[in-house]
Coordinates of C-alpha atoms in Angstrom, one line a residue:
Chain A
M1 CA 187.7 -186.9 -48.2
I2 CA 185.7 -185.5 -51.2
I3 CA 183.7 -188.8 -51.4
M4 CA 182.9 -188.6 -47.7
N5 CA 181.8 -185.0 -48.0
K6 CA 179.6 -186.0 -51.0
I7 CA 178.0 -188.9 -49.0
N8 CA 177.4 -186.6 -46.0
L9 CA 175.8 -183.9 -48.3
K10 CA 173.6 -186.6 -49.9
K11 CA 172.5 -187.8 -46.4
T12 CA 171.8 -184.2 -45.3
I13 CA 169.7 -183.5 -48.4
V14 CA 167.8 -186.8 -48.0
K15 CA 167.2 -186.1 -44.3
K16 CA 165.9 -182.5 -45.0
M17 CA 163.7 -183.8 -47.8
F18 CA 162.4 -186.5 -45.5
D19 CA 161.6 -183.9 -42.8
A20 CA 159.9 -181.7 -45.4
H21 CA 157.9 -184.6 -46.8
S22 CA 156.7 -185.8 -43.4
S23 CA 155.8 -182.4 -42.0
V24 CA 153.8 -181.4 -45.1
G25 CA 152.3 -184.9 -45.3
L26 CA 151.2 -184.7 -41.7
A27 CA 149.7 -181.2 -42.2
V28 CA 147.7 -182.1 -45.3
G29 CA 147.2 -185.9 -44.8
A30 CA 143.7 -185.8 -43.4
I31 CA 142.2 -183.5 -45.9
M32 CA 144.1 -185.2 -48.7
Y33 CA 142.5 -188.5 -47.7
L34 CA 139.0 -186.9 -47.9
I35 CA 139.8 -185.3 -51.3
C36 CA 141.3 -188.5 -52.7
L37 CA 138.6 -190.9 -51.5
T38 CA 135.8 -188.7 -52.7
G39 CA 137.6 -188.0 -56.0
S40 CA 138.0 -191.8 -56.6
L41 CA 134.3 -192.3 -56.1
A42 CA 133.4 -189.2 -58.1
V43 CA 134.8 -190.8 -61.2
F44 CA 131.6 -192.7 -61.3
Y45 CA 129.3 -189.7 -60.7
P46 CA 127.2 -190.3 -63.9
E47 CA 126.5 -193.8 -62.8
F48 CA 125.5 -192.6 -59.2
E49 CA 123.2 -190.1 -60.8
R50 CA 121.4 -192.9 -62.6
W51 CA 121.4 -195.0 -59.4
E52 CA 119.8 -192.2 -57.4
Q53 CA 116.9 -191.8 -59.9
P54 CA 116.3 -195.2 -61.5
N55 CA 112.7 -194.4 -62.5
V56 CA 113.6 -192.0 -65.4
A57 CA 113.0 -193.0 -69.0
E58 CA 116.2 -194.3 -70.7
Y59 CA 117.0 -194.3 -74.4
N60 CA 120.0 -193.9 -76.7
E61 CA 118.4 -191.9 -79.5
F62 CA 117.3 -188.3 -79.1
S63 CA 116.3 -186.5 -82.3
S64 CA 116.9 -182.9 -83.1
S65 CA 113.1 -182.3 -83.1
S66 CA 113.0 -183.5 -79.5
V67 CA 115.8 -181.0 -78.7
S68 CA 113.7 -178.3 -80.3
Q69 CA 110.6 -179.4 -78.4
A70 CA 112.6 -179.3 -75.1
Y71 CA 113.6 -175.6 -75.7
Q72 CA 109.9 -174.7 -76.5
E73 CA 108.8 -176.4 -73.3
Y74 CA 111.5 -174.6 -71.3
L75 CA 110.5 -171.2 -72.7
S76 CA 106.9 -171.8 -72.0
K77 CA 107.7 -173.0 -68.4
V78 CA 110.0 -170.2 -67.2
E79 CA 109.1 -166.5 -67.1
V80 CA 112.6 -165.1 -67.5
P81 CA 115.0 -167.6 -69.2
E82 CA 118.6 -167.8 -68.1
K83 CA 121.4 -166.7 -70.4
S84 CA 122.6 -170.1 -71.4
V85 CA 120.3 -173.1 -71.7
Y86 CA 121.9 -176.6 -72.2
V87 CA 120.4 -179.8 -73.5
V88 CA 122.7 -182.6 -72.6
L89 CA 122.3 -185.6 -75.0
P90 CA 122.1 -189.2 -74.0
T91 CA 125.4 -191.2 -74.0
A92 CA 126.3 -194.8 -73.4
E93 CA 127.1 -194.1 -69.7
V94 CA 124.0 -192.0 -69.1
P95 CA 121.3 -193.0 -71.6
R96 CA 119.0 -190.1 -70.8
A97 CA 118.9 -186.5 -71.9
H98 CA 118.4 -183.5 -69.6
L99 CA 117.9 -179.8 -69.8
S100 CA 119.8 -177.3 -67.6
D101 CA 119.8 -173.5 -67.3
G102 CA 122.3 -173.4 -64.5
E103 CA 119.7 -172.9 -61.9
Q104 CA 117.2 -175.7 -62.6
E105 CA 117.5 -179.1 -64.3
W106 CA 115.0 -181.5 -65.7
W107 CA 115.3 -185.0 -67.2
L108 CA 113.8 -185.1 -70.7
N109 CA 111.4 -187.7 -72.1
Q110 CA 112.4 -189.1 -75.5
D111 CA 109.8 -186.8 -77.3
G112 CA 111.5 -183.7 -75.7
T113 CA 108.9 -183.0 -73.1
L114 CA 110.2 -182.0 -69.6
G115 CA 110.2 -184.9 -67.1
E116 CA 111.1 -185.0 -63.4
S117 CA 113.4 -182.5 -61.9
I118 CA 116.9 -183.9 -61.4
R119 CA 117.4 -185.1 -57.9
K120 CA 120.9 -186.4 -57.0
P121 CA 121.5 -185.2 -53.4
W122 CA 124.2 -187.8 -52.5
T123 CA 126.1 -187.5 -55.8
E124 CA 126.0 -183.7 -55.4
M125 CA 127.2 -183.9 -51.8
L126 CA 130.1 -186.2 -53.0
Q127 CA 131.1 -183.9 -55.8
E128 CA 131.0 -180.8 -53.7
L129 CA 133.0 -182.5 -50.9
H130 CA 135.7 -183.3 -53.5
V131 CA 135.7 -180.0 -55.3
Q132 CA 135.2 -177.5 -52.4
L133 CA 135.1 -179.5 -49.1
H134 CA 131.5 -178.1 -48.6
L135 CA 133.0 -174.6 -48.1
P136 CA 131.8 -171.5 -50.0
K137 CA 132.5 -172.2 -53.7
T138 CA 135.4 -170.0 -54.5
L139 CA 137.1 -170.4 -51.1
G140 CA 136.7 -174.2 -51.2
L141 CA 137.9 -174.5 -54.8
V142 CA 141.1 -172.5 -54.0
I143 CA 141.8 -174.5 -50.9
V144 CA 141.3 -177.9 -52.7
S145 CA 143.5 -176.7 -55.5
F146 CA 146.2 -175.6 -53.0
F147 CA 146.1 -179.3 -51.8
G148 CA 147.0 -180.1 -55.5
I149 CA 150.1 -178.0 -55.0
M150 CA 150.9 -179.7 -51.8
L151 CA 150.5 -183.1 -53.5
T152 CA 153.0 -182.0 -56.1
H153 CA 155.3 -181.0 -53.2
L154 CA 154.9 -184.4 -51.7
V155 CA 155.5 -186.1 -55.0
I156 CA 158.8 -184.2 -55.5
S157 CA 160.0 -184.5 -51.9
G158 CA 159.0 -188.1 -51.8
V159 CA 161.1 -189.0 -54.9
L160 CA 164.1 -187.1 -53.5
T161 CA 163.7 -188.8 -50.1
H162 CA 163.7 -192.2 -51.7
S163 CA 167.3 -193.2 -52.0
R164 CA 166.6 -196.8 -53.0
I165 CA 164.0 -196.0 -55.5
F166 CA 165.3 -198.5 -58.2
K167 CA 166.7 -201.1 -55.8
D168 CA 163.4 -201.5 -54.1
A169 CA 161.2 -201.0 -57.1
F170 CA 159.5 -204.5 -56.7
T171 CA 160.0 -205.2 -53.0
L172 CA 157.0 -205.9 -50.8
N173 CA 157.1 -207.5 -47.3
W174 CA 153.7 -208.9 -46.6
G175 CA 151.8 -209.9 -43.4
G176 CA 152.8 -209.9 -39.8
T177 CA 151.9 -206.8 -37.9
G178 CA 151.5 -205.0 -41.2
Q179 CA 153.9 -202.2 -40.4
K180 CA 156.6 -203.1 -42.9
Q181 CA 153.9 -204.0 -45.4
Q182 CA 152.4 -200.5 -45.0
I183 CA 155.8 -198.8 -45.6
D184 CA 156.5 -200.9 -48.7
L185 CA 153.1 -200.4 -50.1
H186 CA 153.3 -196.6 -49.5
N187 CA 156.6 -196.5 -51.4
R188 CA 155.7 -198.9 -54.2
L189 CA 152.3 -197.4 -55.0
S190 CA 153.8 -193.9 -54.8
V191 CA 156.6 -194.7 -57.2
W192 CA 154.6 -196.6 -59.8
G193 CA 151.6 -194.3 -59.7
L194 CA 153.9 -191.2 -59.8
P195 CA 152.8 -190.1 -63.4
F196 CA 149.1 -190.4 -62.4
H197 CA 149.6 -188.7 -59.1
A198 CA 151.6 -185.8 -60.6
M199 CA 149.0 -185.4 -63.3
I200 CA 146.1 -185.4 -60.8
A201 CA 147.9 -182.9 -58.6
I202 CA 148.8 -180.5 -61.4
T203 CA 145.4 -180.6 -63.1
G204 CA 143.7 -180.3 -59.8
A205 CA 145.8 -177.3 -58.9
F206 CA 145.0 -175.8 -62.3
F207 CA 141.2 -175.7 -61.7
G208 CA 141.2 -173.3 -58.7
L209 CA 144.5 -171.5 -58.8
V210 CA 144.7 -170.5 -62.4
S211 CA 142.8 -167.4 -61.4
I212 CA 146.0 -166.0 -59.8
L213 CA 147.7 -166.4 -63.2
V214 CA 144.8 -164.8 -65.0
I215 CA 145.0 -161.7 -62.7
I216 CA 148.7 -161.3 -63.3
A217 CA 148.6 -162.0 -67.0
A218 CA 145.5 -159.7 -67.6
S219 CA 147.3 -156.9 -65.9
A220 CA 150.5 -157.5 -67.9
F221 CA 149.1 -158.1 -71.4
Y222 CA 145.4 -157.2 -71.6
D223 CA 144.9 -153.9 -69.7
N224 CA 143.2 -155.8 -66.9
D225 CA 140.6 -157.2 -69.3
R226 CA 140.3 -160.8 -68.0
E227 CA 137.5 -161.7 -70.5
A228 CA 139.8 -160.8 -73.4
L229 CA 142.5 -163.1 -71.9
I230 CA 140.1 -166.0 -71.5
A231 CA 138.8 -165.5 -75.0
D232 CA 142.4 -165.6 -76.3
I233 CA 143.0 -168.9 -74.7
Y234 CA 139.6 -170.7 -75.1
G235 CA 138.4 -168.9 -78.3
E236 CA 135.9 -166.2 -78.8
E237 CA 132.1 -166.2 -79.0
P238 CA 130.6 -164.8 -82.1
I239 CA 129.0 -161.3 -81.9
I240 CA 125.4 -161.6 -83.1
T241 CA 122.8 -158.9 -83.6
N242 CA 119.2 -159.2 -85.0
A243 CA 119.2 -163.0 -84.5
P244 CA 116.5 -164.9 -86.4
A245 CA 114.1 -167.4 -84.8
L246 CA 115.6 -170.6 -83.3
N247 CA 116.0 -173.6 -85.6
V248 CA 117.8 -176.4 -83.8
E249 CA 117.1 -179.1 -86.4
R250 CA 118.9 -177.2 -89.1
S251 CA 122.0 -176.6 -86.9
F252 CA 122.2 -180.4 -86.3
A253 CA 121.8 -181.1 -90.0
N254 CA 124.6 -178.6 -90.8
M255 CA 126.8 -180.0 -88.0
A256 CA 126.7 -183.5 -89.6
I257 CA 127.9 -181.9 -92.8
A258 CA 130.6 -179.8 -91.1
D259 CA 132.3 -182.7 -89.2
K260 CA 131.3 -186.3 -89.9
Q261 CA 133.5 -187.7 -87.2
A262 CA 132.2 -185.6 -84.3
T263 CA 129.7 -187.1 -81.8
P264 CA 127.5 -184.3 -80.3
I265 CA 127.3 -184.4 -76.4
Y266 CA 125.4 -181.3 -75.7
I267 CA 123.8 -178.2 -77.3
V268 CA 123.6 -174.8 -75.8
V269 CA 121.5 -171.8 -76.8
Q270 CA 123.4 -168.7 -75.7
N271 CA 121.4 -165.5 -74.9
I272 CA 118.2 -167.4 -75.5
G273 CA 115.2 -165.4 -76.5
S274 CA 117.2 -162.2 -77.2
E275 CA 118.5 -160.6 -80.4
K276 CA 121.9 -162.0 -79.6
Q277 CA 121.0 -165.6 -79.4
F278 CA 123.1 -168.3 -81.2
I279 CA 123.6 -172.0 -81.0
E280 CA 126.7 -174.0 -79.9
I281 CA 127.0 -177.8 -80.3
A282 CA 129.7 -179.5 -78.3
A283 CA 131.0 -182.8 -79.7
T284 CA 133.7 -185.3 -78.9
L285 CA 136.2 -186.4 -81.5
P286 CA 137.8 -189.9 -81.7
Q287 CA 141.1 -190.4 -79.9
R288 CA 141.1 -186.8 -78.6
L289 CA 141.4 -185.8 -75.0
I290 CA 139.9 -182.4 -75.4
Y291 CA 136.6 -182.1 -73.6
S292 CA 134.8 -181.2 -76.8
E293 CA 135.1 -179.2 -80.0
I294 CA 132.5 -176.4 -80.1
Y295 CA 130.6 -175.8 -83.3
Q296 CA 128.9 -172.4 -83.6
F297 CA 125.7 -171.7 -85.5
H298 CA 123.4 -168.7 -86.0
A299 CA 120.0 -169.2 -84.4
D300 CA 118.5 -170.3 -87.7
G301 CA 121.1 -173.1 -87.9
E302 CA 123.5 -171.5 -90.4
Y303 CA 127.0 -172.7 -89.7
I304 CA 129.5 -170.0 -88.3
G305 CA 132.5 -172.1 -87.6
Q306 CA 134.3 -174.0 -84.9
Q307 CA 135.9 -172.6 -81.7
G308 CA 139.2 -174.4 -82.4
M309 CA 139.5 -176.6 -79.4
A310 CA 140.7 -179.4 -81.6
N311 CA 142.6 -177.6 -84.2
G312 CA 143.4 -174.2 -82.7
P313 CA 146.7 -173.1 -81.0
I314 CA 148.4 -176.0 -79.2
G315 CA 148.1 -174.2 -75.9
R316 CA 144.3 -174.1 -76.2
Q317 CA 144.2 -177.8 -77.0
A318 CA 146.4 -178.6 -74.0
V319 CA 144.3 -176.5 -71.6
Y320 CA 141.0 -178.0 -72.8
S321 CA 142.4 -181.5 -72.4
V322 CA 142.9 -181.1 -68.7
Y323 CA 139.2 -181.8 -67.8
R324 CA 138.9 -185.3 -69.2
L325 CA 142.4 -186.2 -68.1
H326 CA 141.5 -185.3 -64.5
F327 CA 138.0 -186.8 -64.4
G328 CA 139.0 -190.0 -66.3
H329 CA 136.0 -189.5 -68.6
F330 CA 137.5 -190.8 -71.9
G331 CA 137.8 -194.2 -73.5
N332 CA 135.6 -196.8 -71.9
V333 CA 134.6 -198.0 -68.5
A334 CA 138.0 -199.8 -68.1
V335 CA 139.6 -196.3 -67.9
K336 CA 137.2 -195.4 -65.1
L337 CA 138.1 -198.5 -63.2
V338 CA 141.8 -197.9 -63.6
Y339 CA 141.2 -194.3 -62.3
L340 CA 139.3 -195.7 -59.4
V341 CA 142.2 -198.1 -58.5
L342 CA 144.8 -195.3 -58.9
G343 CA 142.7 -192.9 -56.9
L344 CA 142.3 -195.4 -54.1
A345 CA 146.0 -196.1 -54.3
L346 CA 146.6 -192.3 -53.6
T347 CA 144.0 -192.5 -50.8
Y348 CA 146.0 -195.4 -49.3
I349 CA 149.2 -193.5 -49.6
S350 CA 147.7 -190.5 -47.7
V351 CA 146.5 -192.8 -44.9
S352 CA 149.6 -195.0 -44.7
G353 CA 151.9 -191.9 -44.6
I354 CA 150.3 -190.8 -41.4
N355 CA 150.1 -194.4 -40.1
I356 CA 153.8 -194.8 -40.6
W357 CA 154.5 -191.6 -38.5
L358 CA 152.1 -192.7 -35.8
N359 CA 153.7 -196.2 -35.6
K360 CA 157.1 -194.7 -35.3
R361 CA 156.1 -192.4 -32.4
G362 CA 156.1 -195.4 -30.0
R363 CA 153.0 -194.4 -28.1
V364 CA 149.2 -194.5 -28.5
D365 CA 147.2 -191.5 -27.5
N366 CA 144.2 -189.4 -28.6
V367 CA 145.8 -188.6 -32.0
N368 CA 145.8 -192.3 -32.8
Y369 CA 142.2 -192.7 -31.7
L370 CA 141.0 -189.7 -33.6
W371 CA 142.9 -190.6 -36.8
C372 CA 141.5 -194.1 -36.7
G373 CA 138.0 -192.7 -36.2
F374 CA 138.5 -190.3 -39.1
V375 CA 139.9 -192.9 -41.5
Y376 CA 137.3 -195.6 -40.8
G377 CA 134.5 -193.0 -40.0
T378 CA 134.6 -191.3 -43.5
P379 CA 133.4 -194.3 -45.5
L380 CA 130.7 -194.8 -42.7
A381 CA 129.7 -191.2 -43.0
L382 CA 129.4 -191.5 -46.8
S383 CA 127.4 -194.7 -46.4
A384 CA 125.1 -193.1 -43.8
S385 CA 124.5 -190.1 -45.9
L386 CA 123.6 -192.4 -48.8
M387 CA 121.2 -194.3 -46.7
A388 CA 119.7 -191.0 -45.2
S389 CA 119.2 -189.5 -48.7
I390 CA 117.3 -192.6 -49.9
Y391 CA 115.2 -193.6 -46.8
L392 CA 114.7 -190.3 -45.0
S393 CA 115.2 -187.5 -47.5
I394 CA 117.5 -185.9 -44.9
S395 CA 120.2 -183.5 -46.2
A396 CA 123.2 -185.6 -47.4
Y397 CA 125.5 -182.8 -46.2
W398 CA 124.3 -182.8 -42.6
S399 CA 124.1 -186.6 -42.4
F400 CA 127.7 -186.9 -43.6
W401 CA 129.2 -184.4 -41.2
L402 CA 127.1 -185.4 -38.2
T403 CA 128.1 -189.1 -38.7
L404 CA 131.8 -188.2 -39.1
I405 CA 131.7 -186.1 -35.9
F406 CA 129.9 -188.9 -34.2
C407 CA 132.6 -191.3 -35.3
L408 CA 135.3 -189.0 -33.9
V409 CA 133.5 -188.7 -30.6
I410 CA 133.1 -192.5 -30.4
A411 CA 136.8 -193.0 -31.2
R412 CA 137.8 -190.5 -28.5
T413 CA 135.5 -192.3 -26.0
V414 CA 136.3 -195.9 -26.7
K415 CA 140.1 -195.5 -26.7
N416 CA 140.8 -198.9 -28.2
L417 CA 142.1 -198.9 -31.8
S418 CA 141.0 -202.5 -32.5
K419 CA 137.5 -201.9 -31.2
I420 CA 137.2 -198.6 -33.1
R421 CA 138.3 -200.2 -36.4
T422 CA 136.1 -203.3 -36.1
T423 CA 133.0 -201.4 -35.0
L424 CA 133.2 -198.8 -37.7
L425 CA 134.0 -201.3 -40.4
M426 CA 131.1 -203.5 -39.4
T427 CA 128.7 -200.5 -39.1
T428 CA 129.7 -199.4 -42.6
A429 CA 129.0 -202.9 -43.9
A430 CA 125.7 -203.0 -42.1
T431 CA 124.7 -199.5 -43.3
L432 CA 125.4 -200.4 -46.9
L433 CA 123.6 -203.7 -46.7
T434 CA 120.6 -202.0 -45.3
T435 CA 120.7 -199.4 -48.0
I436 CA 120.8 -202.0 -50.7
I437 CA 117.9 -203.9 -49.2
G438 CA 115.8 -200.7 -48.7
Y439 CA 116.7 -199.6 -52.3
T440 CA 115.4 -202.9 -53.7
L441 CA 112.2 -202.6 -51.7
I442 CA 111.6 -199.0 -52.8
Y443 CA 112.4 -199.4 -56.5
G444 CA 111.4 -203.1 -57.1
K445 CA 111.9 -204.3 -60.6
L446 CA 114.0 -201.2 -61.5
V447 CA 117.0 -202.7 -59.7
L448 CA 117.2 -205.2 -62.5
I449 CA 118.4 -202.5 -65.0
P450 CA 121.9 -203.7 -65.7
A451 CA 123.7 -200.5 -64.7
I452 CA 121.8 -200.4 -61.4
T453 CA 122.5 -204.1 -60.7
T454 CA 126.2 -203.5 -61.4
I455 CA 126.3 -200.7 -58.8
N456 CA 124.4 -202.7 -56.2
L457 CA 126.8 -205.7 -56.8
C458 CA 129.8 -203.4 -56.4
I459 CA 128.4 -202.2 -53.1
L460 CA 127.8 -205.8 -52.0
F461 CA 131.4 -206.6 -53.0
Y462 CA 132.6 -203.7 -50.9
V463 CA 130.6 -205.0 -47.9
I464 CA 132.4 -208.4 -48.3
V465 CA 135.8 -206.6 -48.5
M466 CA 134.9 -204.7 -45.3
V467 CA 134.1 -207.9 -43.4
L468 CA 137.3 -209.6 -44.7
H469 CA 139.4 -206.6 -43.8
S470 CA 137.9 -206.6 -40.3
R471 CA 139.0 -210.2 -39.8
Q472 CA 142.5 -209.4 -41.2
L473 CA 142.8 -206.6 -38.7
R474 CA 141.7 -208.8 -35.8
R475 CA 144.4 -211.3 -36.8
R476 CA 147.0 -208.5 -36.9
D477 CA 146.0 -207.3 -33.5
K478 CA 146.5 -210.8 -32.1
I479 CA 150.0 -210.9 -33.5
M480 CA 150.8 -207.4 -32.1
A481 CA 149.5 -208.5 -28.7
S482 CA 151.7 -211.6 -28.7
Chain B
M1 CA 168.3 -207.8 -68.8
Q2 CA 168.0 -204.0 -68.5
L3 CA 168.2 -203.7 -72.2
V4 CA 165.4 -206.2 -72.7
A5 CA 163.3 -204.4 -70.1
M6 CA 163.9 -201.1 -71.9
I7 CA 163.0 -202.5 -75.3
F8 CA 159.9 -204.1 -73.9
F9 CA 159.0 -200.8 -72.2
I10 CA 159.4 -198.7 -75.4
S11 CA 157.7 -201.2 -77.6
S12 CA 154.6 -201.5 -75.3
A13 CA 154.4 -197.7 -75.3
A14 CA 154.6 -197.7 -79.1
V15 CA 151.9 -200.4 -79.4
C16 CA 149.5 -198.3 -77.1
I17 CA 150.2 -195.1 -79.0
G18 CA 149.8 -196.9 -82.4
L19 CA 146.5 -198.4 -81.4
S20 CA 144.9 -195.5 -79.6
G21 CA 146.7 -192.4 -80.8
I22 CA 149.2 -190.3 -78.9
E23 CA 146.8 -188.8 -76.4
F24 CA 144.8 -191.9 -75.3
G25 CA 147.8 -194.2 -76.0
S26 CA 150.2 -192.5 -73.6
V27 CA 147.6 -192.4 -70.8
Y28 CA 146.8 -196.1 -71.4
F29 CA 150.4 -197.0 -71.4
L30 CA 151.0 -195.3 -68.0
C31 CA 147.9 -197.0 -66.5
I32 CA 149.0 -200.4 -67.8
L33 CA 152.5 -199.9 -66.5
F34 CA 151.0 -199.2 -63.0
I35 CA 148.7 -202.2 -63.1
L36 CA 151.4 -204.6 -64.4
S37 CA 154.0 -203.4 -61.9
C38 CA 151.5 -203.8 -59.0
L39 CA 150.8 -207.3 -60.2
L40 CA 154.5 -208.1 -60.3
I41 CA 155.0 -206.6 -56.9
F42 CA 152.2 -208.8 -55.4
I43 CA 153.4 -211.9 -57.2
T44 CA 156.9 -211.5 -55.9
K45 CA 155.9 -210.4 -52.4
K46 CA 157.7 -211.9 -49.4
S47 CA 155.5 -213.2 -46.6
T48 CA 156.8 -212.7 -43.1
T49 CA 155.1 -213.5 -39.8
I50 CA 156.1 -210.7 -37.5
Q51 CA 157.6 -207.4 -38.4
L52 CA 158.4 -205.2 -35.5
L53 CA 159.8 -201.8 -36.5
P54 CA 162.1 -199.7 -34.3
Q55 CA 160.2 -197.0 -32.5
R56 CA 161.4 -193.5 -31.6
N57 CA 159.7 -193.4 -28.2
S58 CA 159.3 -189.7 -28.7
P59 CA 158.2 -187.7 -25.6
P60 CA 154.6 -186.6 -25.3
S61 CA 153.9 -183.4 -27.2
T62 CA 154.0 -180.1 -25.3
P63 CA 152.2 -176.9 -26.0
W64 CA 153.9 -174.9 -28.8
S65 CA 156.0 -172.0 -27.8
R66 CA 155.2 -168.5 -29.2
K67 CA 158.2 -168.7 -31.5
K68 CA 157.1 -172.0 -32.9
K69 CA 153.6 -170.7 -33.5
V70 CA 154.8 -167.6 -35.3
K71 CA 157.2 -169.8 -37.4
F72 CA 154.3 -172.1 -38.3
L73 CA 152.0 -169.2 -39.3
Y74 CA 154.7 -167.6 -41.3
Y75 CA 155.6 -170.8 -43.1
T76 CA 151.9 -171.5 -43.9
L77 CA 151.4 -168.0 -45.3
A78 CA 154.7 -168.1 -47.2
L79 CA 153.9 -171.5 -48.7
F80 CA 150.7 -170.1 -50.1
F81 CA 151.4 -166.4 -51.0
L82 CA 155.2 -166.2 -51.6
C83 CA 155.7 -169.6 -53.2
G84 CA 152.6 -169.1 -55.2
L85 CA 153.6 -165.8 -56.5
C86 CA 157.2 -167.1 -57.1
G87 CA 155.9 -170.1 -59.0
V88 CA 153.5 -168.2 -61.2
V89 CA 156.0 -165.4 -62.0
L90 CA 158.8 -167.8 -62.8
T91 CA 156.6 -169.9 -65.1
M92 CA 155.4 -166.8 -66.9
T93 CA 159.0 -165.5 -67.3
L94 CA 160.1 -168.9 -68.7
A95 CA 157.2 -168.9 -71.1
R96 CA 158.0 -165.4 -72.3
L97 CA 161.6 -166.4 -72.9
L98 CA 160.9 -169.7 -74.6
I99 CA 157.5 -169.4 -76.5
D100 CA 156.5 -167.0 -79.2
S101 CA 152.6 -167.1 -79.2
L102 CA 151.0 -165.3 -76.3
S103 CA 148.1 -167.7 -76.0
T104 CA 150.5 -170.7 -75.9
Q105 CA 152.6 -168.8 -73.3
L106 CA 149.6 -168.4 -71.1
A107 CA 148.5 -172.1 -71.6
F108 CA 152.0 -173.3 -70.7
S109 CA 152.0 -171.1 -67.6
A110 CA 148.6 -172.3 -66.6
L111 CA 149.7 -176.0 -66.7
A112 CA 153.3 -175.6 -65.5
F113 CA 152.8 -173.1 -62.6
P114 CA 151.8 -175.8 -60.0
V115 CA 155.2 -177.6 -60.5
F116 CA 157.2 -174.4 -60.0
W117 CA 155.0 -173.5 -57.0
A118 CA 155.7 -176.9 -55.5
L119 CA 159.4 -176.6 -56.2
A120 CA 159.5 -173.2 -54.5
S121 CA 157.6 -174.8 -51.5
V122 CA 160.1 -177.7 -51.4
W123 CA 162.9 -175.2 -51.3
L124 CA 161.3 -173.2 -48.5
S125 CA 160.5 -176.3 -46.5
C126 CA 164.0 -177.7 -46.7
T127 CA 166.0 -174.6 -45.9
D128 CA 167.4 -173.8 -42.4
K129 CA 167.5 -170.1 -43.2
L130 CA 163.8 -169.3 -43.7
L131 CA 164.0 -165.6 -43.6
R132 CA 167.0 -165.4 -46.0
T133 CA 165.3 -167.7 -48.5
S134 CA 162.1 -165.7 -48.3
I135 CA 163.9 -162.5 -49.0
M136 CA 165.7 -164.1 -51.9
M137 CA 162.3 -165.3 -53.3
T138 CA 160.7 -161.9 -52.9
F139 CA 163.6 -160.2 -54.6
S140 CA 163.6 -162.7 -57.5
C141 CA 159.8 -162.3 -57.8
A142 CA 160.1 -158.5 -58.2
L143 CA 162.9 -159.0 -60.8
M144 CA 160.9 -161.6 -62.8
F145 CA 157.7 -159.5 -62.6
G146 CA 159.6 -156.7 -64.2
G147 CA 161.0 -159.1 -66.7
I148 CA 157.5 -160.2 -67.8
F149 CA 156.7 -156.6 -68.8
I150 CA 160.1 -156.0 -70.5
L151 CA 160.3 -159.2 -72.5

């Protein structure tokens, strides 16, 4: 009797979890797909930035005198300088330096003179779609972070729903109509990618929603002084008065003495041109996930100390490690590729979750057509905005949303799943192929730069995958019809 | 067999951590685990010709009643505000109880609150008694909020 009760209780819990998992999954699935797909691609944003402006000088060495020259050029160019002015140094993935004041950005020539303004419309569109869904910044960030919470919810309820988690750990039924294959892949990818998905969800939620915690903690412990709280977590800035003239070269020389293992990634002059100005150099440390350690200097280059990101309180180190962990920007290119695969796996999970529900409904209506149009229309919209930003200099934002809406209208009008899929897939392939051809014609020999060639080859590979996938879908449709 | 798998599992984690340090190594290990398991799944996959799954034949959807609309709106708001507050306050109370340094308490809270938020939302979405659970959550929130100041 007790055993029977236990079995019934377990069944009830699993049933409730399953209902919670499916209702939340259905509510957030579409936006989750958008966030996951753009996030997977955004791992490669430095490479896309290079691809969008291939005609910028590339180099691996950028001397401290060039940095100094860049600041002089900046000060002579702008009338009122911004508070913080950054010079981001060349790295292996982006072998070009740039200067940014938060409002404007320029590429830098190797001698430190200002080059072209940075123009990366498509990459910017992609990043903003992932981070804020093209909504006003704070609102968008909070909403996207809330989806991080919902992803954590789905991870937890998904695990509790899965009663055969260990028994079926390696089971995959492949082929046929693809329905069973879809369920198996949804479950297997979710289970094995669980640590990654949980990490992405938690770190993603952290970015936008930590402000709630800041408000409560500031009122509880810091007399509503939020800046004091942030300084306590991330470390304080030095208080400078009567700052001497700027000497960037000396700060770099002192930096090399202070920490031999550190690799500088950017330098920032805070309060530039004022009596409070000082220098900060951010540098990565080997085998550390922290975004960077920050070394502080007086304006004349005299060493003040480090902010303690690498050796400060454990909490500070943990919080500052969140960024690289979420973006996948550590180690080498293999890590980025793995992040791409894991991100695409999460994208597949988002789509297959809704597909499973749609298949179980036992009917095909407008929801199916619109969902199909949305899933296959998003890559087309991304491709179309890429093409538009290269050929026509049309806003990448408008071209993305207009194409997506167009795809939904087409899907609603055609009312044939097989036709919608094939048409959108083949149009995506054609758009990308046209983009590559046009890009080659516009930039000529520059496409031979290894990094640019690699991206072009990846796009071509994706085109082939699209064509093959289209054939596979046609085969499945035939089986379904029979 | 399970013992061999466990030994292999632990030793590969140790190799990754030994080669790349605890931070990179643990991430590399989890990534490799995913890739290898996916490979194994694809190698051992079973090919079938036709797989027709049972369908529910659910009736066409009808417009939502007023009660259902109100419930949906309440659920959405509670998921964001009530569960959010509950998650944040619970994390901070736990941090106050378990950790000494204030900055580490805050860092722990910042990284752990999404989990507690999600747990609260799982609880809310599973319960049949939505109102009673919400009242319990509100009450415990008030209690823990007071606790943060007292501790």
